[in-house]
Amino acid sequence: MVHDPRVTKSLARLGGLYRDPSRVDRDASTLLKSSVGAHLTPGIAPLVENDGEVQHCLVLQGTIAMHFRGNTYQLLVDIYLPPGYPSRPPVAYVRLTENMYLKENHMHVGSDGKVYLPYLHEWNLRTHNLVELVVAMSSVFSADPPVFTRPPPP
């Protein structure tokens, strides 16, 4: 497996954040080289935990495909690999662009854009991976899009 040099460089900048940096590198690189992760880019960004703690970690930002009513849309997402990954599941958010809004009371996306999926809830470091996470997100969001657009006000 060839590692993505952008991931390797980001991990080096994060120092000893991850217990198994080679696994993090392999998982992120595999996603970025896959067709479902082709529009994602690695970086470092702060992840705010529920307890208010802020930790800079590896994030994969960009778009994933969503198919709805015969059209393909690119949904803007951030997928964080928190400290403790792969024992801890990734943390994903749907992001908005201009004139985009989150669907209220979406079953799988909170009002802050955080993604809640059974795949994440049942995360197992031995059987789950980032490619399958993105496939699950694309599938769920294709069936029930979490965002919609409104025309700009006149």
XYZ file of N, CA and C in Angstrom:
462
model
N 0.840 -1.183 0.000
C 0.000 0.000 0.000
C 0.876 1.234 0.000
N 0.657 2.094 -0.940
C 1.394 3.351 -1.005
C 0.637 4.386 -0.191
N 1.334 5.037 0.709
C 0.706 6.048 1.548
C 0.645 7.379 0.814
N -0.379 8.151 1.103
C -0.540 9.480 0.532
C 0.412 10.413 1.282
N 1.343 11.072 0.570
C 2.322 11.921 1.259
C 1.686 13.084 2.026
N 0.502 13.514 1.615
C -0.185 14.601 2.341
C -0.614 14.124 3.723
N -1.040 12.862 3.807
C -1.444 12.295 5.095
C -0.213 12.107 5.971
N 0.837 11.537 5.398
C 2.066 11.288 6.144
C 2.623 12.586 6.719
N 2.597 13.656 5.930
C 3.109 14.956 6.370
C 2.247 15.517 7.505
N 0.932 15.401 7.378
C 0.038 15.887 8.436
C 0.254 15.107 9.733
N 0.412 13.805 9.629
C 0.635 12.988 10.819
C 1.954 13.358 11.492
N 2.977 13.650 10.704
C 4.267 14.063 11.274
C 4.107 15.367 12.054
N 3.296 16.280 11.538
C 3.063 17.557 12.218
C 2.291 17.371 13.521
N 1.482 16.320 13.589
C 0.694 16.053 14.799
C 1.494 15.319 15.867
N 2.717 14.908 15.538
C 3.559 14.233 16.518
C 2.979 12.908 16.951
N 2.961 12.658 18.243
C 2.523 11.368 18.777
C 1.060 11.334 19.172
N 0.212 12.034 18.442
C -1.214 12.086 18.783
C -1.880 10.712 18.727
N -1.503 9.919 17.722
C -2.161 8.622 17.516
C -1.281 7.486 18.014
N -1.912 6.510 18.664
C -1.191 5.343 19.170
C -0.649 4.500 18.016
N -1.408 4.428 16.908
C -1.008 3.629 15.758
C -1.010 4.499 14.498
N -0.010 5.380 14.351
C -0.001 6.304 13.208
C 0.050 5.602 11.856
N 0.648 4.422 11.785
C 0.697 3.720 10.493
C -0.699 3.270 10.080
N -1.542 2.883 11.038
C -2.926 2.503 10.735
C -3.711 3.734 10.284
N -3.535 4.860 10.955
C -4.213 6.096 10.585
C -3.801 6.486 9.171
N -2.505 6.419 8.889
C -1.976 6.751 7.560
C -2.582 5.827 6.501
N -2.583 4.536 6.778
C -3.107 3.554 5.827
C -4.601 3.776 5.570
N -5.382 3.964 6.644
C -6.829 4.142 6.505
C -7.163 5.410 5.722
N -6.533 6.520 6.096
C -6.814 7.792 5.417
C -6.347 7.744 3.965
N -5.175 7.196 3.727
C -4.643 7.102 2.359
C -5.525 6.216 1.487
N -6.005 5.114 2.045
C -6.889 4.215 1.294
C -8.161 4.950 0.886
N -8.738 5.726 1.794
C -9.939 6.489 1.464
C -9.646 7.508 0.366
N -8.557 8.248 0.504
C -8.239 9.297 -0.471
C -7.972 8.732 -1.865
N -7.471 7.507 -1.934
C -7.183 6.885 -3.236
C -8.396 6.155 -3.819
N -9.467 6.037 -3.029
C -10.667 5.351 -3.503
C -11.541 6.312 -4.296
N -12.469 5.752 -5.060
C -13.373 6.595 -5.847
C -14.297 7.410 -4.953
N -14.690 6.882 -3.795
C -15.610 7.612 -2.920
C -14.924 8.729 -2.139
N -13.595 8.652 -2.031
C -12.857 9.672 -1.289
C -12.010 10.569 -2.159
N -12.218 10.489 -3.467
C -11.376 11.226 -4.419
C -11.464 12.741 -4.269
N -12.562 13.248 -3.699
C -12.742 14.695 -3.562
C -12.499 15.177 -2.138
N -11.788 14.366 -1.360
C -11.430 14.739 0.006
C -9.947 15.092 0.068
N -9.597 15.983 0.979
C -8.222 16.429 1.151
C -7.870 16.346 2.636
N -6.685 15.817 2.962
C -6.298 15.743 4.368
C -5.782 17.085 4.880
N -5.953 17.283 6.166
C -5.435 18.476 6.815
C -5.451 18.280 8.314
N -5.167 19.358 9.030
C -5.209 19.355 10.487
C -6.202 20.433 10.898
N -7.101 20.077 11.797
C -8.104 21.042 12.253
C -8.492 20.712 13.687
N -8.984 21.709 14.412
C -9.419 21.452 15.790
C -10.754 20.718 15.821
N -10.826 19.725 16.670
C -12.072 19.003 16.923
C -12.505 19.370 18.332
N -13.699 19.942 18.472
C -14.232 20.314 19.774
C -15.061 19.140 20.291
N -14.632 18.605 21.412
C -15.327 17.466 22.015
C -16.551 17.953 22.791
N -17.434 17.028 23.158
C -18.642 17.374 23.913
C -18.323 18.026 25.255
N -17.175 17.680 25.851
C -16.807 18.266 27.149
C -16.116 19.620 26.994
N -16.022 20.117 25.752
C -15.404 21.416 25.501
C -13.919 21.353 25.198
N -13.310 20.188 25.384
C -11.884 20.050 25.095
C -11.669 20.176 23.589
N -10.605 20.884 23.212
C -10.274 21.071 21.804
C -8.969 20.342 21.524
N -8.964 19.515 20.494
C -7.776 18.750 20.119
C -7.589 18.844 18.620
N -6.404 19.276 18.196
C -6.109 19.285 16.764
C -5.855 17.852 16.319
N -6.455 17.464 15.197
C -6.307 16.102 14.703
C -6.400 16.089 13.175
N -6.191 14.921 12.608
C -6.295 14.750 11.158
C -7.754 14.868 10.749
N -8.006 15.636 9.695
C -9.361 15.776 9.172
C -9.307 15.590 7.662
N -10.328 14.947 7.128
C -10.469 14.759 5.692
C -11.643 15.622 5.274
N -11.370 16.650 4.493
C -12.387 17.641 4.132
C -12.619 17.641 2.637
N -13.856 17.878 2.256
C -14.189 17.957 0.835
C -15.609 17.500 0.612
N -15.816 16.814 -0.506
C -17.174 16.402 -0.838
C -17.267 14.900 -1.073
N -18.481 14.396 -0.803
C -18.810 13.008 -1.144
C -20.066 13.044 -2.011
N -20.231 12.032 -2.835
C -21.370 11.997 -3.759
C -22.647 11.607 -3.038
N -23.716 12.239 -3.479
C -25.055 11.930 -2.999
C -25.949 11.910 -4.230
N -26.696 10.832 -4.418
C -27.554 10.679 -5.599
C -29.000 10.888 -5.174
N -29.680 11.847 -5.811
C -31.042 12.159 -5.412
C -31.851 12.553 -6.637
N -32.965 11.846 -6.824
C -33.878 12.107 -7.936
C -33.161 12.174 -9.283
N -32.296 11.203 -9.508
C -31.616 11.086 -10.792
C -30.432 11.996 -10.998
N -30.095 12.799 -9.994
C -28.942 13.693 -10.092
C -27.905 13.335 -9.042
N -26.653 13.653 -9.336
C -25.584 13.463 -8.372
C -25.179 14.823 -7.839
N -25.141 14.925 -6.522
C -24.740 16.158 -5.845
C -23.489 15.869 -5.035
N -22.694 16.895 -4.822
C -21.509 16.775 -3.981
C -21.817 17.414 -2.633
N -21.828 16.597 -1.596
C -22.149 17.039 -0.248
C -20.846 17.363 0.482
N -20.764 18.555 1.033
C -19.571 19.015 1.733
C -19.505 18.370 3.120
N -18.379 17.713 3.429
C -18.223 17.027 4.716
C -16.831 17.245 5.295
N -16.743 17.080 6.608
C -15.475 17.004 7.337
C -15.502 15.696 8.102
N -14.459 14.892 7.953
C -14.362 13.625 8.685
C -13.103 13.704 9.542
N -13.299 13.834 10.849
C -12.192 13.941 11.792
C -11.795 12.556 12.281
N -10.487 12.351 12.426
C -9.977 11.134 13.051
C -9.481 11.560 14.426
N -10.308 11.363 15.463
C -9.976 11.881 16.789
C -8.824 11.120 17.428
N -8.211 11.723 18.447
C -7.220 10.957 19.209
C -7.903 9.672 19.679
N -7.209 8.582 19.614
C -7.816 7.304 19.966
C -8.269 6.512 18.752
N -8.343 7.170 17.575
C -8.683 6.437 16.354
C -7.586 5.404 16.128
N -7.863 4.172 15.735
C -9.120 3.611 15.260
C -9.992 2.981 16.346
N -9.536 3.013 17.605
C -10.402 2.486 18.671
C -11.648 3.348 18.804
N -11.482 4.642 18.656
C -12.613 5.574 18.645
C -13.082 5.760 17.213
N -14.373 5.895 16.991
C -14.854 6.110 15.621
C -14.527 7.510 15.121
N -14.519 7.680 13.817
C -14.367 9.024 13.258
C -15.550 9.894 13.689
N -15.366 11.200 13.573
C -16.429 12.163 13.852
C -16.655 12.918 12.550
N -17.881 12.865 12.037
C -18.167 13.475 10.733
C -19.197 14.587 10.870
N -19.027 15.600 10.026
C -19.954 16.726 9.971
C -20.333 17.003 8.528
N -21.587 17.377 8.316
C -22.041 17.910 7.041
C -21.843 19.415 7.137
N -21.233 20.005 6.120
C -20.977 21.445 6.105
C -21.880 22.102 5.073
N -22.107 23.378 5.254
C -23.001 24.115 4.371
C -22.231 25.154 3.559
N -22.759 25.425 2.376
C -22.255 26.529 1.570
C -23.377 27.560 1.477
N -23.127 28.615 0.762
C -24.108 29.687 0.634
C -25.444 29.154 0.110
N -26.515 29.629 0.690
C -27.893 29.259 0.330
C -28.227 27.798 0.638
N -27.403 27.115 1.434
C -27.704 25.743 1.836
C -28.127 25.732 3.290
N -29.057 24.833 3.603
C -29.594 24.734 4.950
C -29.681 23.271 5.346
N -29.515 23.013 6.649
C -29.708 21.656 7.153
C -31.192 21.376 7.291
N -31.565 20.183 6.917
C -32.953 19.741 7.091
C -33.207 19.579 8.588
N -34.274 20.201 9.086
C -34.592 20.088 10.511
C -34.993 18.659 10.863
N -34.577 18.244 12.039
C -34.929 16.925 12.586
C -34.533 15.770 11.666
N -33.410 15.929 10.970
C -32.922 14.827 10.132
C -32.511 13.674 11.045
N -32.864 12.472 10.653
C -32.600 11.298 11.489
C -31.107 11.052 11.729
N -30.256 11.487 10.779
C -28.837 11.154 10.876
C -27.902 12.351 10.944
N -28.448 13.569 11.005
C -27.603 14.765 11.095
C -28.211 15.709 12.126
N -27.390 16.076 13.127
C -27.843 16.993 14.159
C -27.912 18.424 13.650
N -28.460 19.305 14.469
C -28.616 20.707 14.073
C -27.271 21.401 13.895
N -26.198 20.831 14.455
C -24.856 21.383 14.276
C -24.131 20.756 13.084
N -24.811 19.844 12.368
C -24.212 19.187 11.215
C -23.530 17.865 11.537
N -23.465 17.498 12.814
C -22.797 16.248 13.181
C -23.582 15.049 12.663
N -22.845 14.086 12.099
C -23.440 12.896 11.497
C -23.581 11.793 12.546
N -24.778 11.208 12.599
C -25.081 10.094 13.493
C -25.569 8.930 12.633
N -24.749 7.905 12.523
C -25.107 6.731 11.734
C -24.892 5.467 12.560
N -25.692 4.427 12.327
C -25.416 3.155 12.988
C -23.971 2.696 12.749
N -23.447 2.944 11.541
C -22.077 2.516 11.229
C -21.077 3.132 12.208
N -21.289 4.381 12.588
C -20.399 5.036 13.548
C -20.667 4.545 14.967
N -21.937 4.383 15.294
C -22.320 3.944 16.635
C -21.787 2.537 16.921
N -21.768 1.700 15.898
C -21.319 0.309 16.052
C -19.865 0.128 15.654
N -19.103 1.211 15.547
C -17.723 1.192 15.066
C -16.901 0.113 15.763
N -16.207 -0.672 14.948
C -15.310 -1.717 15.436
C -14.012 -1.577 14.662
N -12.911 -1.369 15.368
C -11.635 -1.111 14.693
C -11.171 -2.268 13.820
N -11.672 -3.470 14.043
C -11.250 -4.626 13.238
C -12.066 -4.793 11.954
N -13.310 -4.330 11.980
C -14.182 -4.603 10.834
C -14.651 -3.363 10.085
N -14.493 -2.184 10.657
C -14.982 -0.960 10.026
C -13.816 -0.162 9.441
N -14.112 0.633 8.417
C -13.070 1.449 7.807
C -13.676 2.723 7.215
N -12.814 3.630 6.814
C -13.258 4.936 6.323
C -13.961 4.859 4.974
N -13.535 3.956 4.109
C -14.191 3.822 2.801
C -15.640 3.400 3.007
N -15.861 2.386 3.843
C -17.230 1.926 4.100
C -18.050 2.999 4.810
N -17.411 3.825 5.657
C -18.122 4.930 6.308
C -18.653 5.901 5.256
N -17.809 6.283 4.299
C -18.244 7.222 3.263
C -19.330 6.595 2.386
N -19.209 5.314 2.081
C -20.251 4.620 1.314
C -21.569 4.648 2.100
N -21.509 4.404 3.403
C -22.720 4.434 4.233
C -23.314 5.842 4.265
N -22.476 6.851 4.416
C -22.969 8.230 4.423
C -23.634 8.562 3.089
N -22.989 8.213 1.996
C -23.534 8.496 0.666
C -24.874 7.800 0.474
N -24.962 6.562 0.908
C -26.197 5.788 0.757
C -27.339 6.388 1.586
N -27.076 6.660 2.847
C -28.098 7.212 3.737
C -28.537 8.594 3.258
N -27.570 9.430 2.847
C -27.909 10.786 2.434
C -28.560 10.824 1.050
N -28.329 9.807 0.241
C -29.023 9.721 -1.043
C -30.495 9.409 -0.831
N -30.794 8.590 0.182
C -32.182 8.231 0.485
C -32.922 9.372 1.180
N -32.195 10.150 1.974
C -32.799 11.255 2.724
C -31.768 12.373 2.848
N -31.700 13.269 1.857
C -30.688 14.328 1.878
C -30.789 15.185 3.144
N -29.644 15.470 3.784
C -29.666 16.267 5.010
C -29.653 17.777 4.750
N -29.492 18.170 3.498
C -29.411 19.594 3.171
C -30.378 19.929 2.043
N -30.694 21.207 1.946
C -31.492 21.704 0.826
C -31.049 23.123 0.536
N -31.427 23.617 -0.613
C -31.068 24.986 -0.967
C -32.320 25.830 -1.093
N -32.122 27.117 -0.908
C -33.180 28.097 -1.131
C -32.587 29.153 -2.053
N -33.385 29.687 -2.934
C -32.857 30.767 -3.757
C -32.502 31.964 -2.880
N -31.505 32.742 -3.278
C -31.136 33.914 -2.475
C -32.291 34.912 -2.447
N -32.430 35.619 -1.322
C -33.502 36.610 -1.271
C -33.268 37.726 -2.287
N -34.342 38.312 -2.796
C -34.189 39.356 -3.834
C -33.538 40.613 -3.276
